[in-house]
PDB file of C-alpha atoms in Angstrom:
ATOM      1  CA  UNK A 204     -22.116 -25.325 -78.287  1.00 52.00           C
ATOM      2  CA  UNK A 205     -23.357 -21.938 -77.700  1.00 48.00           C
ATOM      3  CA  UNK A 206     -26.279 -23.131 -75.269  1.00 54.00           C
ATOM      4  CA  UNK A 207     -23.352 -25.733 -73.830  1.00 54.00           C
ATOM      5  CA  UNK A 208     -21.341 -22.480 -72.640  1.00 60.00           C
ATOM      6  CA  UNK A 209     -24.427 -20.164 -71.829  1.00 58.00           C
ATOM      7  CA  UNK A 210     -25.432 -23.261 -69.264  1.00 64.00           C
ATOM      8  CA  UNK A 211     -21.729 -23.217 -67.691  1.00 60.00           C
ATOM      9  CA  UNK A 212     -21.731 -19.672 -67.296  1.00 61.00           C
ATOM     10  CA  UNK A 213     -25.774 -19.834 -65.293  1.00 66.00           C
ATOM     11  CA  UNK A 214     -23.908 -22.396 -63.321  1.00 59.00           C
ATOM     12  CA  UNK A 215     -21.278 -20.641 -62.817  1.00 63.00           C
ATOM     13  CA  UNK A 216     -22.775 -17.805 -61.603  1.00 63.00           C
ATOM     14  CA  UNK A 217     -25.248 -20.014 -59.385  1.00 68.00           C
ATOM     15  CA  UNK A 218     -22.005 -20.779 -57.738  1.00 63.00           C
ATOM     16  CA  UNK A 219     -20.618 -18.134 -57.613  1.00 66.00           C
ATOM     17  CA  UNK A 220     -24.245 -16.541 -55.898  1.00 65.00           C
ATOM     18  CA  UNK A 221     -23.967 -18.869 -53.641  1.00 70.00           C
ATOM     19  CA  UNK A 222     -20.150 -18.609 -52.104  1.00 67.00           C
ATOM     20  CA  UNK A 223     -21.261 -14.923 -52.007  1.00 66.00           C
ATOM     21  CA  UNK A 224     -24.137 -15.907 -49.701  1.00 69.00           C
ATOM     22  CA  UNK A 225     -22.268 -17.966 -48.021  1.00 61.00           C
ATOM     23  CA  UNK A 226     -19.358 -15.622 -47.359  1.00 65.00           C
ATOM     24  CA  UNK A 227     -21.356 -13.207 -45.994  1.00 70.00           C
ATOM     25  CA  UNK A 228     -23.648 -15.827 -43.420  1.00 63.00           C
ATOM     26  CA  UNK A 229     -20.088 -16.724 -42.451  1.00 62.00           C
ATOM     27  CA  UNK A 230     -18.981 -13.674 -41.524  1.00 61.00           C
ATOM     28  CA  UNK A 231     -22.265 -12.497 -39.688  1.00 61.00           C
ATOM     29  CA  UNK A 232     -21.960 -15.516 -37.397  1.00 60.00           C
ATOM     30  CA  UNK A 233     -18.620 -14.945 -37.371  1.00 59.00           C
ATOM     31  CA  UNK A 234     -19.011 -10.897 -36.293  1.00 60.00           C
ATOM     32  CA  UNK A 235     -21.917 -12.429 -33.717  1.00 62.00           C
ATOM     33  CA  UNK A 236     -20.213 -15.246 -31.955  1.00 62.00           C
ATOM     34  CA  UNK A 237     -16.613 -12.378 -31.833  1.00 56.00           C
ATOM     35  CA  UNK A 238     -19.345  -9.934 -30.538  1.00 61.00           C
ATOM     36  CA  UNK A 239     -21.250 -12.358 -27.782  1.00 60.00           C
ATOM     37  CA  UNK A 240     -17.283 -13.230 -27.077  1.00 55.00           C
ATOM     38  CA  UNK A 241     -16.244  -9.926 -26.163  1.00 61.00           C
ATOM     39  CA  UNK A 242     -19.688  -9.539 -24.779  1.00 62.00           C
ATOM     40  CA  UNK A 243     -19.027 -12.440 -22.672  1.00 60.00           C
ATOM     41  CA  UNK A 244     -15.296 -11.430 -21.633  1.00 61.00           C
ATOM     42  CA  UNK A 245     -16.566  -8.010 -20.811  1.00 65.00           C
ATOM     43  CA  UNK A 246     -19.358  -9.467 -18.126  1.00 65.00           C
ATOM     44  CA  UNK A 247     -16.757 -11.971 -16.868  1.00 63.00           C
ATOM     45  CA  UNK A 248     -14.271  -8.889 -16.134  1.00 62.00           C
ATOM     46  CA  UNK A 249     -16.884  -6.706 -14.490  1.00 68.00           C
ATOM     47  CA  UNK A 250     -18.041  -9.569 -12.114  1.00 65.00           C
ATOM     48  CA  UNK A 251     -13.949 -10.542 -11.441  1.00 58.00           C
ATOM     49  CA  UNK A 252     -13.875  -6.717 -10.808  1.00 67.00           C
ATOM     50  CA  UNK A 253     -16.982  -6.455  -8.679  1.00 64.00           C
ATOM     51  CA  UNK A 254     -15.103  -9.803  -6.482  1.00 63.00           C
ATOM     52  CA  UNK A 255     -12.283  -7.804  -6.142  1.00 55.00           C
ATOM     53  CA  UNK A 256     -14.294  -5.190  -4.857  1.00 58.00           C
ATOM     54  CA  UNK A 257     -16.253  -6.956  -2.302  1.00 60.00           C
ATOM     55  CA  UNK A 258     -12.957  -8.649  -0.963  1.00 53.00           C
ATOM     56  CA  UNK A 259     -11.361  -5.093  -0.531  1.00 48.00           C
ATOM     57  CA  UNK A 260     -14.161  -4.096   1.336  1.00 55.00           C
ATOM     58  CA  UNK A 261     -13.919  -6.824   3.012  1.00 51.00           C
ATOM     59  CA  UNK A 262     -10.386  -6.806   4.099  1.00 42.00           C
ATOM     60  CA  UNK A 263     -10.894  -3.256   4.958  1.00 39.00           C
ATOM     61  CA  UNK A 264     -13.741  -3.897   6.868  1.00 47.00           C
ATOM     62  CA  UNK A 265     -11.455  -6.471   8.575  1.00 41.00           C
ATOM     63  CA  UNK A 266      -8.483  -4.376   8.752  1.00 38.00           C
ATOM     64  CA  UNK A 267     -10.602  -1.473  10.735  1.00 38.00           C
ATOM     65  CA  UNK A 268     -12.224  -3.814  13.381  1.00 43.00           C
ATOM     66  CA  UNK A 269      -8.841  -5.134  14.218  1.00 39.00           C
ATOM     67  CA  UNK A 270      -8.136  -1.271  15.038  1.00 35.00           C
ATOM     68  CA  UNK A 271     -11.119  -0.533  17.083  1.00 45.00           C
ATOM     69  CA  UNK A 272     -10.686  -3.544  18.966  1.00 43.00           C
ATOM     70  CA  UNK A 273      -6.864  -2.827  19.677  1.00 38.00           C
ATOM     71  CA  UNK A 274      -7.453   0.510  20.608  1.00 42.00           C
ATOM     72  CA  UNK A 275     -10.721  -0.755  22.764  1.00 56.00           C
ATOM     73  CA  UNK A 276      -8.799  -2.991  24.291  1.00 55.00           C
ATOM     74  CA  UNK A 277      -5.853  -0.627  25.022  1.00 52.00           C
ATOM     75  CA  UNK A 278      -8.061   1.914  26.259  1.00 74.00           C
ATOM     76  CA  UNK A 279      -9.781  -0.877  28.588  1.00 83.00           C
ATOM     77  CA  UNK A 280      -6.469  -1.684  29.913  1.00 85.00           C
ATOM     78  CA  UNK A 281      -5.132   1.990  30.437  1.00 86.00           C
ATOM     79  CA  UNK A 282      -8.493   2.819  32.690  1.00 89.00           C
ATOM     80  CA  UNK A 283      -7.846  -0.473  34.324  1.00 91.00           C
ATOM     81  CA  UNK A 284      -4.024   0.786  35.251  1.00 91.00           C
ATOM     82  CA  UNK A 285      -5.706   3.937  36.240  1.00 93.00           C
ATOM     83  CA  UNK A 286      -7.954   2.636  38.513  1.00 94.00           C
ATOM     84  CA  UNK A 287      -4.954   0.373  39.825  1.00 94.00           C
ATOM     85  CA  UNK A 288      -3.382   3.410  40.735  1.00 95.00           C
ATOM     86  CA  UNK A 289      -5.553   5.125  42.343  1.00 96.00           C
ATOM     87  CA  UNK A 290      -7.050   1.975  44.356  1.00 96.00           C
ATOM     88  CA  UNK A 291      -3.205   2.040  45.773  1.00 96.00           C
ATOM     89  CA  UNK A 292      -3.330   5.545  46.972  1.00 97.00           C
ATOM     90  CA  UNK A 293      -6.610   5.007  48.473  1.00 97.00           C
ATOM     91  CA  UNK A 294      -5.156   2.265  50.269  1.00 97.00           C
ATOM     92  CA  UNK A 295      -2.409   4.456  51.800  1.00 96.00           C
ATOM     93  CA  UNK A 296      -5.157   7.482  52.601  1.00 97.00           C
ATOM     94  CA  UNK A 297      -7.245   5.435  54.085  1.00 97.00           C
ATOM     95  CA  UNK A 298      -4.475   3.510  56.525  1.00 97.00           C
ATOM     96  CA  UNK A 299      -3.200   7.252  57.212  1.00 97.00           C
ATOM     97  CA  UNK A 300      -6.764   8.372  57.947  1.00 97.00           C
ATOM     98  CA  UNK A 301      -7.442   5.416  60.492  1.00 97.00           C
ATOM     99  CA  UNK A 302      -4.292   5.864  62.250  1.00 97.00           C
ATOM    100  CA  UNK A 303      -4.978   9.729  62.761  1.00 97.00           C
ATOM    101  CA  UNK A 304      -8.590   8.992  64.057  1.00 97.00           C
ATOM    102  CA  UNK A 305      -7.468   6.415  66.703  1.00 95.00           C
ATOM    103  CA  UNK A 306      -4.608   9.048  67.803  1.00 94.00           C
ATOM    104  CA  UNK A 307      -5.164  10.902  71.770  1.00 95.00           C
ATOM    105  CA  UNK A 308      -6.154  14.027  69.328  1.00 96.00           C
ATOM    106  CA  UNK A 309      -8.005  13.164  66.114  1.00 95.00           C
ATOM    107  CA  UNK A 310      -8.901  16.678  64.513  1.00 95.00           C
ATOM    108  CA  UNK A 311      -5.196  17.956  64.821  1.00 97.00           C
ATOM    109  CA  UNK A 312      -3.448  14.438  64.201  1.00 97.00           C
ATOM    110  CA  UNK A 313      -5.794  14.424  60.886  1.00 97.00           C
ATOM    111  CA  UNK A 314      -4.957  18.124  59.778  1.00 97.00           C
ATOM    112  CA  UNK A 315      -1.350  16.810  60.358  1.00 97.00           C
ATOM    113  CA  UNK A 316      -2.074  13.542  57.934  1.00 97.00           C
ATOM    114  CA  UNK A 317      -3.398  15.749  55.416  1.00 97.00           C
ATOM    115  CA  UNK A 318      -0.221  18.254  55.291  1.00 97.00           C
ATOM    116  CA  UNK A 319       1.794  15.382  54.933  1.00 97.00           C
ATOM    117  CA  UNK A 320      -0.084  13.460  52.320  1.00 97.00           C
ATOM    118  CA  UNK A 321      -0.036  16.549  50.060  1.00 97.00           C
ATOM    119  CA  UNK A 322       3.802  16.545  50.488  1.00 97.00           C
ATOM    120  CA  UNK A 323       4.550  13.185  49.744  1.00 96.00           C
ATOM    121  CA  UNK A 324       1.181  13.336  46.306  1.00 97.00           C
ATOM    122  CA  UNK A 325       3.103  15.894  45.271  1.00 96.00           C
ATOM    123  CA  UNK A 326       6.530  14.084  44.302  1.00 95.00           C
ATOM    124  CA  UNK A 327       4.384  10.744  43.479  1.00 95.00           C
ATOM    125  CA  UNK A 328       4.978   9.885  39.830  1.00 93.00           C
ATOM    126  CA  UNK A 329       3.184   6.972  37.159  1.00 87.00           C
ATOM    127  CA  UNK A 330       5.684   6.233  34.467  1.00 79.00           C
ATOM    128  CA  UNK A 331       7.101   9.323  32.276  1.00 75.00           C
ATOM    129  CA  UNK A 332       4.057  11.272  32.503  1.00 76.00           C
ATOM    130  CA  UNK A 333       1.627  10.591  35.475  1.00 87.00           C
ATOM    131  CA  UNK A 334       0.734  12.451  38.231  1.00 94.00           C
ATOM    132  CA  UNK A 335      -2.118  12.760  40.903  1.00 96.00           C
ATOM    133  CA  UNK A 336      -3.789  15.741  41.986  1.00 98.00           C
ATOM    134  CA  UNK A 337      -6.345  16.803  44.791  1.00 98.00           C
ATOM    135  CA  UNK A 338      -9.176  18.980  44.438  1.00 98.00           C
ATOM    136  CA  UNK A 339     -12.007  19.870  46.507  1.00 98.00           C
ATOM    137  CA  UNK A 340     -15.585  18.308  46.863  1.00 98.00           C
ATOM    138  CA  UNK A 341     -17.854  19.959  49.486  1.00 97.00           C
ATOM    139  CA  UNK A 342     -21.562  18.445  48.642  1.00 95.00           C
ATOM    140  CA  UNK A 343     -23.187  21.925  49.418  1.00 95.00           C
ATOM    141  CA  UNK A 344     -21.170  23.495  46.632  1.00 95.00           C
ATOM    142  CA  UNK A 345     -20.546  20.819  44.101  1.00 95.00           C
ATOM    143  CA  UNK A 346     -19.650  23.163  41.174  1.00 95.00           C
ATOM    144  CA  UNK A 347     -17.067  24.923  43.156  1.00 97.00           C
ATOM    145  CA  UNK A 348     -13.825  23.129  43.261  1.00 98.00           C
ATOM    146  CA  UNK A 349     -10.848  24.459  44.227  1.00 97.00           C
ATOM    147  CA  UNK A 350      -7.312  23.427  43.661  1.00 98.00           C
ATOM    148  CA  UNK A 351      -5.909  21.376  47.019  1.00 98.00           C
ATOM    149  CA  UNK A 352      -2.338  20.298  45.211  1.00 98.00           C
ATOM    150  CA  UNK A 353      -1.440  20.289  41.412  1.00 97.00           C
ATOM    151  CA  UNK A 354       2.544  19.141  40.746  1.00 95.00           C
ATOM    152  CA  UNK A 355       2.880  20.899  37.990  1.00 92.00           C
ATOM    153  CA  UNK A 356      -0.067  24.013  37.678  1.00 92.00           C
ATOM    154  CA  UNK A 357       0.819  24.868  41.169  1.00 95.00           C
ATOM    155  CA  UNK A 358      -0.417  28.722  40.622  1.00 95.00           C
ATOM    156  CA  UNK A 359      -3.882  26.941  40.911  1.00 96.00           C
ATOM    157  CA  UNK A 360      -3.306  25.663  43.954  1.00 97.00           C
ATOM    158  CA  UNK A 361      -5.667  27.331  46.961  1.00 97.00           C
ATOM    159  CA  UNK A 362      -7.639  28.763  43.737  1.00 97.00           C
ATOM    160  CA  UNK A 363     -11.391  28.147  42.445  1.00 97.00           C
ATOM    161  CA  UNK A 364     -11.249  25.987  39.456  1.00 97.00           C
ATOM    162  CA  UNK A 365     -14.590  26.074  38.651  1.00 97.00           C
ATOM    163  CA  UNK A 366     -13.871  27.693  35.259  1.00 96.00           C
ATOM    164  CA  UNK A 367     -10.499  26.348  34.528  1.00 95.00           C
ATOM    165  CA  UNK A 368      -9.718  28.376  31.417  1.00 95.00           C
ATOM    166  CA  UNK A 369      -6.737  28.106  28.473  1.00 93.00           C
ATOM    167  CA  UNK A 370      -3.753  29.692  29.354  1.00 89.00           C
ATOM    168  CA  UNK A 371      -1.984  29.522  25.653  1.00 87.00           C
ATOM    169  CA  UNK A 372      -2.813  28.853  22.053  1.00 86.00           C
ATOM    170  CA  UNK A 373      -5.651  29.091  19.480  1.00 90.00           C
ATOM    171  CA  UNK A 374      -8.099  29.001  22.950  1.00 91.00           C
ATOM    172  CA  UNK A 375      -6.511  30.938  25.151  1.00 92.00           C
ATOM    173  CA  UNK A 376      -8.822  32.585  27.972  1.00 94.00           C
ATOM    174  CA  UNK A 377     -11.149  29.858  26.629  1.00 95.00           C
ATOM    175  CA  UNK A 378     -12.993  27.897  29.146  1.00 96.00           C
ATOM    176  CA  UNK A 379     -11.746  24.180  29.363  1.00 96.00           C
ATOM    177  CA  UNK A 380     -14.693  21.818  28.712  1.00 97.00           C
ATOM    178  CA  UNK A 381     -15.130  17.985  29.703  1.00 96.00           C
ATOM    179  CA  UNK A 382     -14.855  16.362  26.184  1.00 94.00           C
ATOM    180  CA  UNK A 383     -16.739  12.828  26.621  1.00 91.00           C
ATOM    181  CA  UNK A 384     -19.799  14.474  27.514  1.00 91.00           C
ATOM    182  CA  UNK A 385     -22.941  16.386  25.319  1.00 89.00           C
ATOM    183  CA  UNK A 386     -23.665  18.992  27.144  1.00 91.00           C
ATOM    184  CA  UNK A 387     -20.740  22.164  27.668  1.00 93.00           C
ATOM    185  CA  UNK A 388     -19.318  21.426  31.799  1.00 96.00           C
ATOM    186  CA  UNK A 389     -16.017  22.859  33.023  1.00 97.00           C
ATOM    187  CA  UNK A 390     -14.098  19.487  33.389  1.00 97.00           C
ATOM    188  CA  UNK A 391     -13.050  20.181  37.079  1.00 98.00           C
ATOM    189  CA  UNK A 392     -17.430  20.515  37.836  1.00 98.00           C
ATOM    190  CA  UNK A 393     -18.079  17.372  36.052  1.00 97.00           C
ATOM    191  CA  UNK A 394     -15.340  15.842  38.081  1.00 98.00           C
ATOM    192  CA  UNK A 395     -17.377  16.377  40.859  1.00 98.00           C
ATOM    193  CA  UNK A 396     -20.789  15.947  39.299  1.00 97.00           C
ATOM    194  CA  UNK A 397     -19.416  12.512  38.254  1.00 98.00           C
ATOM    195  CA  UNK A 398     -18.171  11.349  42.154  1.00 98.00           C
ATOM    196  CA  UNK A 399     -21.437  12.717  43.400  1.00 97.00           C
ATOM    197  CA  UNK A 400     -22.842  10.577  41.319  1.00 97.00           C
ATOM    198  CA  UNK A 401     -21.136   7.111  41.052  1.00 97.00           C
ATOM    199  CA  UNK A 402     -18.275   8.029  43.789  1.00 97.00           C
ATOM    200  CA  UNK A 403     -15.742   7.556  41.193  1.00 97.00           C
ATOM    201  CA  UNK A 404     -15.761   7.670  37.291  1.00 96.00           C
ATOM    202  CA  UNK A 405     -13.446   9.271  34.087  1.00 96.00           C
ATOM    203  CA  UNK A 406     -13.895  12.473  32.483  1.00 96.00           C
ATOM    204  CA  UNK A 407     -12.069  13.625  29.004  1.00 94.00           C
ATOM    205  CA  UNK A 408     -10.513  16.862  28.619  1.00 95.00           C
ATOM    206  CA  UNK A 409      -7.468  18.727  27.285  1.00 94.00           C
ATOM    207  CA  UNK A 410      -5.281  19.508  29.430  1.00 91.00           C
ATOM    208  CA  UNK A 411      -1.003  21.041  29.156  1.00 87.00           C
ATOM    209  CA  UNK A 412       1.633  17.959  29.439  1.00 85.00           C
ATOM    210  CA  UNK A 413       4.649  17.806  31.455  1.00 78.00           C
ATOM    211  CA  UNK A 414       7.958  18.643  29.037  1.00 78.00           C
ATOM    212  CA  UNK A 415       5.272  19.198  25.965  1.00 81.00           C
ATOM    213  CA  UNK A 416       4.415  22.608  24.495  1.00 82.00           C
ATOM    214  CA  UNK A 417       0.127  23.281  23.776  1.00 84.00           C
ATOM    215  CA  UNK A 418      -2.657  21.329  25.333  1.00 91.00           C
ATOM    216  CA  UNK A 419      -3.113  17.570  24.848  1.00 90.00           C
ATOM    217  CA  UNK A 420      -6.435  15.550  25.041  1.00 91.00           C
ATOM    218  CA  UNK A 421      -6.629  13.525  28.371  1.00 92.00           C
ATOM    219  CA  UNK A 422      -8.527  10.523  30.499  1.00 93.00           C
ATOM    220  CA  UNK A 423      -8.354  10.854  33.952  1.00 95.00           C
ATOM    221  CA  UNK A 424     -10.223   8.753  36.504  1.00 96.00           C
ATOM    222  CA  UNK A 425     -11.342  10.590  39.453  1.00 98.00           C
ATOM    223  CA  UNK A 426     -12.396   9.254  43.124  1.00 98.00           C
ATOM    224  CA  UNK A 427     -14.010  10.866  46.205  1.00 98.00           C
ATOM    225  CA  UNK A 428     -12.090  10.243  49.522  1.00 98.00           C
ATOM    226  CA  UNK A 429     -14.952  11.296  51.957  1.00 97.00           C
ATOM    227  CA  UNK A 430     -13.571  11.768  55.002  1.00 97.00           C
ATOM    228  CA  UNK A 431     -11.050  14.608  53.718  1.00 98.00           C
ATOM    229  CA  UNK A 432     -13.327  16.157  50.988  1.00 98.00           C
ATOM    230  CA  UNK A 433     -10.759  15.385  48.620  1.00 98.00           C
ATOM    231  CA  UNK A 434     -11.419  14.216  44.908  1.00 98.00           C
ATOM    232  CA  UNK A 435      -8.221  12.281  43.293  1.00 98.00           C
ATOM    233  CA  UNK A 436      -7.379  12.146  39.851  1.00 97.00           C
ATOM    234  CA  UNK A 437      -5.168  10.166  38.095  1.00 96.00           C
ATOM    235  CA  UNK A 438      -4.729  10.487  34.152  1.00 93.00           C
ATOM    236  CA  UNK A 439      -3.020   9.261  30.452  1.00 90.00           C
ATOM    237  CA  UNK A 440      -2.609  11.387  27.957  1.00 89.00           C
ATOM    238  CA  UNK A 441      -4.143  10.206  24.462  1.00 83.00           C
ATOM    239  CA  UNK A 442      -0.976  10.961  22.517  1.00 80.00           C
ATOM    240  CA  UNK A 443       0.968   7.852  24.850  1.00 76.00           C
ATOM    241  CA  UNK A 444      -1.899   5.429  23.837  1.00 64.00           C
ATOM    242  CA  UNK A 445      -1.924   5.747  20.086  1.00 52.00           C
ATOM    243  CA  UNK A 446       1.590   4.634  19.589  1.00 51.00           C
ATOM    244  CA  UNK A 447       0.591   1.624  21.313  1.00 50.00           C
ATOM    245  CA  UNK A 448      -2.769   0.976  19.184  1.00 44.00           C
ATOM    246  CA  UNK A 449      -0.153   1.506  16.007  1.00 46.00           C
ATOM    247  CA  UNK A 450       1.851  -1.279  16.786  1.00 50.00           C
ATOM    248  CA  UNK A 451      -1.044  -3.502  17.728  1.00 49.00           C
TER     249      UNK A 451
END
């Protein structure tokens, strides 16, 4: 009986052993296979986050082209209303300017024409804020401009502009530089540099705007009319283009 029970109890513990064993194999594949799970979850997250990632950038990416090319295309379309405009004035100089040389006397009919163009430039207006002005181009002294007619800066007038300074703010007494170029040029000399050059062309610069306080950054597009000496400019203030490259 005795050896009956002592066999049970080997058996027993056999069995016992061996749930014990198997226990703990079940929970090591269990603590793997939970492990490579979160494992698994984690990698799937980072790549859903890395996707997420690339498709911001992407739509960002996206999202600044579309800017660029709306304010490429804007700025294409101002210089092309620029141009318009001063194309139409040339139109009328040069009509005035063949009229006065066919006259009995040319050289006083054409300092007449010029008197009278001046007048009549001087109360021509582009939308709210544009304006024309004339300023001088001899070809023996390029980088000496003066002032013919400004609406608005009219104690320039008659004056060398050579060195067009800042009149207010942070660089007053400052000389006023063209902006779209390298190298440091008084805007008014690379006017002329630029029509010597090409006979017509757009400088950037900062210049004060009609009804605004401070200095405002500027495109104009300038043009030699030979026969007078006279360079035209016609420009657009940045601060009226932005609004429109917001919208767009």
């Amino acid at each position: 009986m005795k050896s009956i029970n002592f066999r049970w109890k080997i058996v027993l513990l056999t069995f016992g052993l061996i749930s014990l064993i198997v226990c703990i194999l079940g929970g090591y594949f269990y603590l793997s296979i939970y492990n490579k799970a979160e494992d698994d979850i984690s990698h799937i997250e980072n790549e859903l986050i890395d996707i997420k990632k690339k498709e911001l950038k992407s739509v960002t990416k996206i999202v600044f082209s579309s800017i660029e090319s709306a304010s490429e295309e804007l700025t294409e379309k101002t210089q092309e209303k620029l141009k318009a405009n001063t194309e139409m004035v040339f139109a009328l100089l040069e009509a005035r300017y063949q009229e006065a040389i066919k006259s009995s006397n040319p050289r006083r009919a054409i300092q007449k024409t010029k008197k009278e163009l001046i007048r009549e430039f001087d109360k021509l207006r582009f939308d709210e804020t544009g304006y024309l002005w004339i300023h001088s181009y001899n070809p023996r002294e390029i980088e000496k401009p003066y002032m013919i007619m400004h609406p608005f800066v009219t104690e320039a007038n008659g004056k060398d502009i050579s060195e067009f300074r800042y009149t207010s703010g942070p660089n007053q007494g400052e000389i006023i530089y063209a902006t779209n170029i390298e190298d440091s040029v008084p805007f008014f000399v690379q006017m002329n540099l630029v029509v010597a050059n090409n006979g017509e062309g757009f400088v950037d610069y900062d210049w004060p705007k009609p009804g605004h306080k401070g200095y405002q950054a500027k495109s104009s597009f300038v043009k030699l009319f030979k026969p007078f000496g006279w360079v035209i400019g016609i420009g657009a203030y940045i601060d009226d283009i932005e609004p429109e490259i917001k919208k767009e």
